[in-house]
Amino acid sequence: MTTAEKYLNILREREPQIWREPLEESGLTQQDLSDIESGLGYALPAPYREFLLSYKMPEDMTVFVSVCGDSFGNSWWDTFSREKNDYVPRPEHDIGPTVEFEWHNIKGDNGAEFLKNLRGEQSAEEGCACFLEAGFLLLGNLYGYLTYLDLVKGGIVTIHEEGVYDMMLDDGVDGGSRQEVREYMESRRLYICKDFHDFLRFVCTGDFLDEDEAAFPTQEELERDYSY
């Protein structure tokens, strides 16, 4: 069993409503992935290739993730309550909030379909077409933060929805320049996961992520360093 399969099976156990039927093997092949890479002009990071070859994924799904760093953990004052099925104020000494991640996957039974859908969807995202050209593949939305796989560095990077317009209007980044977009995103230091395997752990297991350190604290560290 691959790492991607392991995490997706954990997610199926945690959120059985996402898959009504048993997990179905992906129809993509190694050749399809090579075709996708040729079309994008970027190599796909190895953990993401493994993910694409694992199972067929729902196109859109909502999962709940938990964070405990300063960037998000100390600025989001509400947390999702499964009991109330709504957001509630965080209790005293809370380690960090639980929030929704709107996870989007690209559909396609072969490389050509995947590329067509990816380009069509990401170019249709208002203000976001520049990111794919710069090597950032949109994965979804983390409580208002657009979340991308960096095809060059392999990490997971975020930018607030409003930050896209700030980038171009206030900071003067040319949205049509892949170099300027890449330099801007790299300088923001909003890489919340080191690679796609860590992303899968984040969205599938419920483990707390310190998004500032792009790391998963141990239970001892959580209790010692993150409750307030």
PDB file of C-alpha atoms in Angstrom:
ATOM      1  CA  MET A   1       0.000   0.000   0.000  1.00  0.00           C
ATOM      2  CA  THR A   2       1.380   3.406  -0.951  1.00  0.00           C
ATOM      3  CA  THR A   3       1.443   6.398   1.385  1.00  0.00           C
ATOM      4  CA  ALA A   4      -1.321   8.059  -0.638  1.00  0.00           C
ATOM      5  CA  GLU A   5      -3.518   4.963  -0.410  1.00  0.00           C
ATOM      6  CA  LYS A   6      -2.884   4.698   3.332  1.00  0.00           C
ATOM      7  CA  TYR A   7      -4.028   8.264   3.995  1.00  0.00           C
ATOM      8  CA  LEU A   8      -7.053   8.044   1.690  1.00  0.00           C
ATOM      9  CA  ASN A   9      -8.191   4.869   3.433  1.00  0.00           C
ATOM     10  CA  ILE A  10      -7.903   6.683   6.757  1.00  0.00           C
ATOM     11  CA  LEU A  11     -10.056   9.489   5.363  1.00  0.00           C
ATOM     12  CA  ARG A  12     -12.667   6.993   4.175  1.00  0.00           C
ATOM     13  CA  GLU A  13     -12.903   5.572   7.678  1.00  0.00           C
ATOM     14  CA  ARG A  14     -13.161   9.075   9.219  1.00  0.00           C
ATOM     15  CA  GLU A  15     -15.609  10.454   6.660  1.00  0.00           C
ATOM     16  CA  PRO A  16     -17.552   7.497   5.202  1.00  0.00           C
ATOM     17  CA  GLN A  17     -20.129   9.819   3.639  1.00  0.00           C
ATOM     18  CA  ILE A  18     -17.550  10.994   1.078  1.00  0.00           C
ATOM     19  CA  TRP A  19     -17.398   7.590  -0.621  1.00  0.00           C
ATOM     20  CA  ARG A  20     -20.668   5.701  -0.876  1.00  0.00           C
ATOM     21  CA  GLU A  21     -18.929   2.850  -2.704  1.00  0.00           C
ATOM     22  CA  PRO A  22     -15.573   1.113  -2.153  1.00  0.00           C
ATOM     23  CA  LEU A  23     -12.545   3.070  -3.321  1.00  0.00           C
ATOM     24  CA  GLU A  24     -11.978   2.601  -7.042  1.00  0.00           C
ATOM     25  CA  GLU A  25      -8.530   2.431  -8.570  1.00  0.00           C
ATOM     26  CA  SER A  26      -7.406   5.394 -10.635  1.00  0.00           C
ATOM     27  CA  GLY A  27      -7.602   4.985 -14.395  1.00  0.00           C
ATOM     28  CA  LEU A  28      -4.513   7.125 -14.988  1.00  0.00           C
ATOM     29  CA  THR A  29      -1.280   5.482 -16.124  1.00  0.00           C
ATOM     30  CA  GLN A  30       2.379   6.446 -15.976  1.00  0.00           C
ATOM     31  CA  GLN A  31       2.091   7.515 -19.622  1.00  0.00           C
ATOM     32  CA  ASP A  32      -0.859   9.761 -18.751  1.00  0.00           C
ATOM     33  CA  LEU A  33       1.247  11.438 -16.073  1.00  0.00           C
ATOM     34  CA  SER A  34       4.062  11.960 -18.563  1.00  0.00           C
ATOM     35  CA  ASP A  35       1.550  13.536 -20.959  1.00  0.00           C
ATOM     36  CA  ILE A  36       0.332  15.848 -18.191  1.00  0.00           C
ATOM     37  CA  GLU A  37       3.902  16.877 -17.425  1.00  0.00           C
ATOM     38  CA  SER A  38       4.611  17.575 -21.081  1.00  0.00           C
ATOM     39  CA  GLY A  39       1.490  19.697 -21.360  1.00  0.00           C
ATOM     40  CA  LEU A  40       2.180  21.664 -18.195  1.00  0.00           C
ATOM     41  CA  GLY A  41       5.888  22.114 -18.767  1.00  0.00           C
ATOM     42  CA  TYR A  42       6.507  21.009 -15.188  1.00  0.00           C
ATOM     43  CA  ALA A  43       7.377  17.665 -13.618  1.00  0.00           C
ATOM     44  CA  LEU A  44       4.790  16.406 -11.161  1.00  0.00           C
ATOM     45  CA  PRO A  45       6.233  15.896  -7.646  1.00  0.00           C
ATOM     46  CA  ALA A  46       6.585  12.192  -6.833  1.00  0.00           C
ATOM     47  CA  PRO A  47       4.007  12.178  -3.969  1.00  0.00           C
ATOM     48  CA  TYR A  48       1.436  13.828  -6.246  1.00  0.00           C
ATOM     49  CA  ARG A  49       2.127  11.301  -9.016  1.00  0.00           C
ATOM     50  CA  GLU A  50       1.551   8.547  -6.471  1.00  0.00           C
ATOM     51  CA  PHE A  51      -1.736  10.183  -5.443  1.00  0.00           C
ATOM     52  CA  LEU A  52      -2.970  10.461  -9.042  1.00  0.00           C
ATOM     53  CA  LEU A  53      -2.266   6.763  -9.567  1.00  0.00           C
ATOM     54  CA  SER A  54      -4.038   5.674  -6.372  1.00  0.00           C
ATOM     55  CA  TYR A  55      -7.823   6.081  -6.433  1.00  0.00           C
ATOM     56  CA  LYS A  56     -10.510   7.956  -8.309  1.00  0.00           C
ATOM     57  CA  MET A  57     -11.331  10.985  -6.214  1.00  0.00           C
ATOM     58  CA  PRO A  58     -14.576  12.948  -5.851  1.00  0.00           C
ATOM     59  CA  GLU A  59     -14.270  16.207  -7.752  1.00  0.00           C
ATOM     60  CA  ASP A  60     -15.305  18.355  -4.781  1.00  0.00           C
ATOM     61  CA  MET A  61     -15.395  17.402  -1.129  1.00  0.00           C
ATOM     62  CA  THR A  62     -15.264  19.121   2.248  1.00  0.00           C
ATOM     63  CA  VAL A  63     -12.960  17.788   4.942  1.00  0.00           C
ATOM     64  CA  PHE A  64     -12.183  19.208   8.382  1.00  0.00           C
ATOM     65  CA  VAL A  65      -8.603  20.053   9.277  1.00  0.00           C
ATOM     66  CA  SER A  66      -6.946  21.283  12.489  1.00  0.00           C
ATOM     67  CA  VAL A  67      -4.203  23.910  12.769  1.00  0.00           C
ATOM     68  CA  CYS A  68      -2.148  25.197  15.679  1.00  0.00           C
ATOM     69  CA  GLY A  69       0.424  27.702  14.387  1.00  0.00           C
ATOM     70  CA  ASP A  70       0.496  31.457  14.860  1.00  0.00           C
ATOM     71  CA  SER A  71      -0.553  32.409  11.327  1.00  0.00           C
ATOM     72  CA  PHE A  72      -3.902  30.624  11.419  1.00  0.00           C
ATOM     73  CA  GLY A  73      -4.160  29.036  14.859  1.00  0.00           C
ATOM     74  CA  ASN A  74      -4.013  32.295  16.805  1.00  0.00           C
ATOM     75  CA  SER A  75      -6.009  34.379  14.343  1.00  0.00           C
ATOM     76  CA  TRP A  76      -9.081  32.191  13.823  1.00  0.00           C
ATOM     77  CA  TRP A  77     -11.284  32.538  16.876  1.00  0.00           C
ATOM     78  CA  ASP A  78     -13.999  30.100  15.834  1.00  0.00           C
ATOM     79  CA  THR A  79     -13.741  26.349  15.486  1.00  0.00           C
ATOM     80  CA  PHE A  80     -16.050  23.835  13.831  1.00  0.00           C
ATOM     81  CA  SER A  81     -18.140  21.735  16.208  1.00  0.00           C
ATOM     82  CA  ARG A  82     -19.325  18.402  14.873  1.00  0.00           C
ATOM     83  CA  GLU A  83     -21.881  18.214  17.680  1.00  0.00           C
ATOM     84  CA  LYS A  84     -23.482  21.500  16.642  1.00  0.00           C
ATOM     85  CA  ASN A  85     -22.608  21.136  12.952  1.00  0.00           C
ATOM     86  CA  ASP A  86     -21.557  24.786  12.973  1.00  0.00           C
ATOM     87  CA  TYR A  87     -18.764  27.113  13.990  1.00  0.00           C
ATOM     88  CA  VAL A  88     -18.561  28.073  17.657  1.00  0.00           C
ATOM     89  CA  PRO A  89     -16.158  30.260  19.701  1.00  0.00           C
ATOM     90  CA  ARG A  90     -13.005  28.376  20.618  1.00  0.00           C
ATOM     91  CA  PRO A  91     -12.946  27.246  24.262  1.00  0.00           C
ATOM     92  CA  GLU A  92     -10.296  28.364  26.723  1.00  0.00           C
ATOM     93  CA  HIS A  93      -6.985  26.500  26.474  1.00  0.00           C
ATOM     94  CA  ASP A  94      -7.903  25.279  23.004  1.00  0.00           C
ATOM     95  CA  ILE A  95      -4.889  23.952  21.080  1.00  0.00           C
ATOM     96  CA  GLY A  96      -6.114  25.252  17.730  1.00  0.00           C
ATOM     97  CA  PRO A  97      -9.160  25.575  15.505  1.00  0.00           C
ATOM     98  CA  THR A  98     -10.771  22.996  13.261  1.00  0.00           C
ATOM     99  CA  VAL A  99     -11.974  24.475   9.959  1.00  0.00           C
ATOM    100  CA  GLU A 100     -13.249  23.383   6.574  1.00  0.00           C
ATOM    101  CA  PHE A 101     -10.983  22.612   3.676  1.00  0.00           C
ATOM    102  CA  GLU A 102     -12.821  22.615   0.351  1.00  0.00           C
ATOM    103  CA  TRP A 103     -10.785  20.046  -1.558  1.00  0.00           C
ATOM    104  CA  HIS A 104     -11.010  20.099  -5.347  1.00  0.00           C
ATOM    105  CA  ASN A 105      -9.660  17.332  -7.576  1.00  0.00           C
ATOM    106  CA  ILE A 106      -9.215  17.376 -11.335  1.00  0.00           C
ATOM    107  CA  LYS A 107     -11.315  14.886 -13.257  1.00  0.00           C
ATOM    108  CA  GLY A 108      -9.958  13.005 -16.221  1.00  0.00           C
ATOM    109  CA  ASP A 109      -9.690   9.385 -17.315  1.00  0.00           C
ATOM    110  CA  ASN A 110      -6.505  10.106 -19.254  1.00  0.00           C
ATOM    111  CA  GLY A 111      -3.792  12.707 -19.478  1.00  0.00           C
ATOM    112  CA  ALA A 112      -5.475  14.770 -22.201  1.00  0.00           C
ATOM    113  CA  GLU A 113      -8.769  15.035 -20.260  1.00  0.00           C
ATOM    114  CA  PHE A 114      -6.945  15.901 -17.048  1.00  0.00           C
ATOM    115  CA  LEU A 115      -4.991  18.685 -18.754  1.00  0.00           C
ATOM    116  CA  LYS A 116      -8.066  20.086 -20.492  1.00  0.00           C
ATOM    117  CA  ASN A 117     -10.065  20.188 -17.278  1.00  0.00           C
ATOM    118  CA  LEU A 118      -7.179  21.596 -15.249  1.00  0.00           C
ATOM    119  CA  ARG A 119      -6.512  24.424 -17.669  1.00  0.00           C
ATOM    120  CA  GLY A 120     -10.189  25.206 -18.107  1.00  0.00           C
ATOM    121  CA  GLU A 121     -10.910  25.304 -14.398  1.00  0.00           C
ATOM    122  CA  GLN A 122      -7.852  27.200 -13.260  1.00  0.00           C
ATOM    123  CA  SER A 123      -8.096  29.768 -16.042  1.00  0.00           C
ATOM    124  CA  ALA A 124     -11.752  30.279 -15.105  1.00  0.00           C
ATOM    125  CA  GLU A 125     -10.814  31.130 -11.508  1.00  0.00           C
ATOM    126  CA  GLU A 126     -11.006  34.904 -11.371  1.00  0.00           C
ATOM    127  CA  GLY A 127      -7.529  36.351 -10.978  1.00  0.00           C
ATOM    128  CA  CYS A 128      -5.933  32.914 -10.669  1.00  0.00           C
ATOM    129  CA  ALA A 129      -5.004  31.929 -14.209  1.00  0.00           C
ATOM    130  CA  CYS A 130      -1.442  33.161 -13.675  1.00  0.00           C
ATOM    131  CA  PHE A 131      -0.722  30.631 -10.953  1.00  0.00           C
ATOM    132  CA  LEU A 132      -0.789  27.518 -13.122  1.00  0.00           C
ATOM    133  CA  GLU A 133       1.611  29.088 -15.613  1.00  0.00           C
ATOM    134  CA  ALA A 134       3.927  29.850 -12.693  1.00  0.00           C
ATOM    135  CA  GLY A 135       3.769  26.225 -11.527  1.00  0.00           C
ATOM    136  CA  PHE A 136       1.089  26.392  -8.823  1.00  0.00           C
ATOM    137  CA  LEU A 137      -1.715  23.830  -9.116  1.00  0.00           C
ATOM    138  CA  LEU A 138      -4.874  24.742  -7.213  1.00  0.00           C
ATOM    139  CA  LEU A 139      -5.933  22.116  -4.638  1.00  0.00           C
ATOM    140  CA  GLY A 140      -8.766  23.927  -2.882  1.00  0.00           C
ATOM    141  CA  ASN A 141      -9.709  26.549  -0.334  1.00  0.00           C
ATOM    142  CA  LEU A 142      -8.640  26.522   3.318  1.00  0.00           C
ATOM    143  CA  TYR A 143     -11.092  28.787   5.140  1.00  0.00           C
ATOM    144  CA  GLY A 144     -10.568  31.637   2.684  1.00  0.00           C
ATOM    145  CA  TYR A 145      -7.016  30.750   1.670  1.00  0.00           C
ATOM    146  CA  LEU A 146      -6.438  29.419  -1.838  1.00  0.00           C
ATOM    147  CA  THR A 147      -4.195  26.375  -1.499  1.00  0.00           C
ATOM    148  CA  TYR A 148      -1.724  25.285  -4.169  1.00  0.00           C
ATOM    149  CA  LEU A 149       0.729  22.509  -4.878  1.00  0.00           C
ATOM    150  CA  ASP A 150       4.021  24.097  -5.923  1.00  0.00           C
ATOM    151  CA  LEU A 151       5.098  21.942  -8.853  1.00  0.00           C
ATOM    152  CA  VAL A 152       8.671  23.247  -8.607  1.00  0.00           C
ATOM    153  CA  LYS A 153       9.376  22.965  -4.877  1.00  0.00           C
ATOM    154  CA  GLY A 154       6.832  20.250  -4.117  1.00  0.00           C
ATOM    155  CA  GLY A 155       5.398  22.034  -1.076  1.00  0.00           C
ATOM    156  CA  ILE A 156       1.902  23.319  -0.364  1.00  0.00           C
ATOM    157  CA  VAL A 157       1.481  27.106  -0.351  1.00  0.00           C
ATOM    158  CA  THR A 158      -1.476  29.334   0.474  1.00  0.00           C
ATOM    159  CA  ILE A 159      -2.587  32.850  -0.348  1.00  0.00           C
ATOM    160  CA  HIS A 160      -5.750  34.540   0.869  1.00  0.00           C
ATOM    161  CA  GLU A 161      -8.430  35.117  -1.772  1.00  0.00           C
ATOM    162  CA  GLU A 162      -8.095  38.874  -1.269  1.00  0.00           C
ATOM    163  CA  GLY A 163      -4.323  38.541  -1.350  1.00  0.00           C
ATOM    164  CA  VAL A 164      -4.472  37.661  -5.044  1.00  0.00           C
ATOM    165  CA  TYR A 165      -5.732  41.157  -5.818  1.00  0.00           C
ATOM    166  CA  ASP A 166      -3.322  42.747  -3.331  1.00  0.00           C
ATOM    167  CA  MET A 167      -0.505  40.949  -5.111  1.00  0.00           C
ATOM    168  CA  MET A 168      -1.345  42.549  -8.435  1.00  0.00           C
ATOM    169  CA  LEU A 169      -2.828  45.892  -7.371  1.00  0.00           C
ATOM    170  CA  ASP A 170      -0.868  46.885  -4.263  1.00  0.00           C
ATOM    171  CA  ASP A 171       2.387  45.026  -4.836  1.00  0.00           C
ATOM    172  CA  GLY A 172       2.505  45.578  -8.585  1.00  0.00           C
ATOM    173  CA  VAL A 173       3.022  41.961  -9.590  1.00  0.00           C
ATOM    174  CA  ASP A 174       2.381  41.332 -13.272  1.00  0.00           C
ATOM    175  CA  GLY A 175      -0.195  38.540 -13.215  1.00  0.00           C
ATOM    176  CA  GLY A 176       0.906  37.448 -16.669  1.00  0.00           C
ATOM    177  CA  SER A 177       4.543  36.984 -15.665  1.00  0.00           C
ATOM    178  CA  ARG A 178       5.224  33.514 -14.312  1.00  0.00           C
ATOM    179  CA  GLN A 179       8.549  34.702 -12.899  1.00  0.00           C
ATOM    180  CA  GLU A 180       7.008  37.590 -10.930  1.00  0.00           C
ATOM    181  CA  VAL A 181       4.171  35.422  -9.624  1.00  0.00           C
ATOM    182  CA  ARG A 182       6.616  32.710  -8.559  1.00  0.00           C
ATOM    183  CA  GLU A 183       8.959  35.147  -6.837  1.00  0.00           C
ATOM    184  CA  TYR A 184       6.036  36.706  -4.990  1.00  0.00           C
ATOM    185  CA  MET A 185       4.590  33.405  -3.803  1.00  0.00           C
ATOM    186  CA  GLU A 186       7.972  32.115  -2.672  1.00  0.00           C
ATOM    187  CA  SER A 187       8.622  35.321  -0.741  1.00  0.00           C
ATOM    188  CA  ARG A 188       5.327  35.077   1.180  1.00  0.00           C
ATOM    189  CA  ARG A 189       6.616  32.082   3.147  1.00  0.00           C
ATOM    190  CA  LEU A 190       3.152  30.589   3.397  1.00  0.00           C
ATOM    191  CA  TYR A 191       4.244  27.030   2.719  1.00  0.00           C
ATOM    192  CA  ILE A 192       2.090  25.048   5.130  1.00  0.00           C
ATOM    193  CA  CYS A 193       3.204  21.521   4.126  1.00  0.00           C
ATOM    194  CA  LYS A 194       6.590  20.295   2.976  1.00  0.00           C
ATOM    195  CA  ASP A 195       5.171  17.955   0.326  1.00  0.00           C
ATOM    196  CA  PHE A 196       1.977  16.310  -0.906  1.00  0.00           C
ATOM    197  CA  HIS A 197       2.314  13.403   1.511  1.00  0.00           C
ATOM    198  CA  ASP A 198       2.146  15.901   4.380  1.00  0.00           C
ATOM    199  CA  PHE A 199      -0.844  17.525   2.695  1.00  0.00           C
ATOM    200  CA  LEU A 200      -2.624  14.161   2.624  1.00  0.00           C
ATOM    201  CA  ARG A 201      -1.828  13.608   6.287  1.00  0.00           C
ATOM    202  CA  PHE A 202      -3.250  17.067   7.033  1.00  0.00           C
ATOM    203  CA  VAL A 203      -6.531  16.618   5.158  1.00  0.00           C
ATOM    204  CA  CYS A 204      -7.077  12.905   5.836  1.00  0.00           C
ATOM    205  CA  THR A 205      -6.098  12.186   9.437  1.00  0.00           C
ATOM    206  CA  GLY A 206      -7.211  15.131  11.563  1.00  0.00           C
ATOM    207  CA  ASP A 207      -3.669  15.539  12.975  1.00  0.00           C
ATOM    208  CA  PHE A 208      -2.848  19.083  14.077  1.00  0.00           C
ATOM    209  CA  LEU A 209      -0.602  20.970  11.655  1.00  0.00           C
ATOM    210  CA  ASP A 210       1.629  23.837  12.747  1.00  0.00           C
ATOM    211  CA  GLU A 211       1.335  25.726   9.492  1.00  0.00           C
ATOM    212  CA  ASP A 212       4.150  28.122  10.427  1.00  0.00           C
ATOM    213  CA  GLU A 213       6.631  25.265  10.788  1.00  0.00           C
ATOM    214  CA  ALA A 214       5.004  23.001   8.177  1.00  0.00           C
ATOM    215  CA  ALA A 215       5.188  20.221  10.763  1.00  0.00           C
ATOM    216  CA  PHE A 216       2.965  17.969  12.879  1.00  0.00           C
ATOM    217  CA  PRO A 217       3.648  18.413  16.618  1.00  0.00           C
ATOM    218  CA  THR A 218       3.554  15.417  18.912  1.00  0.00           C
ATOM    219  CA  GLN A 219       0.796  15.146  21.507  1.00  0.00           C
ATOM    220  CA  GLU A 220       3.279  16.193  24.189  1.00  0.00           C
ATOM    221  CA  GLU A 221       4.271  19.270  22.187  1.00  0.00           C
ATOM    222  CA  LEU A 222       0.637  20.161  21.572  1.00  0.00           C
ATOM    223  CA  GLU A 223      -0.202  20.062  25.259  1.00  0.00           C
ATOM    224  CA  ARG A 224       2.980  21.907  26.268  1.00  0.00           C
ATOM    225  CA  ASP A 225       3.370  24.564  23.584  1.00  0.00           C
ATOM    226  CA  TYR A 226       0.099  25.240  21.808  1.00  0.00           C
ATOM    227  CA  SER A 227      -2.737  25.607  24.324  1.00  0.00           C
ATOM    228  CA  TYR A 228      -3.479  29.162  25.380  1.00  0.00           C
TER     229      TYR A 228
END
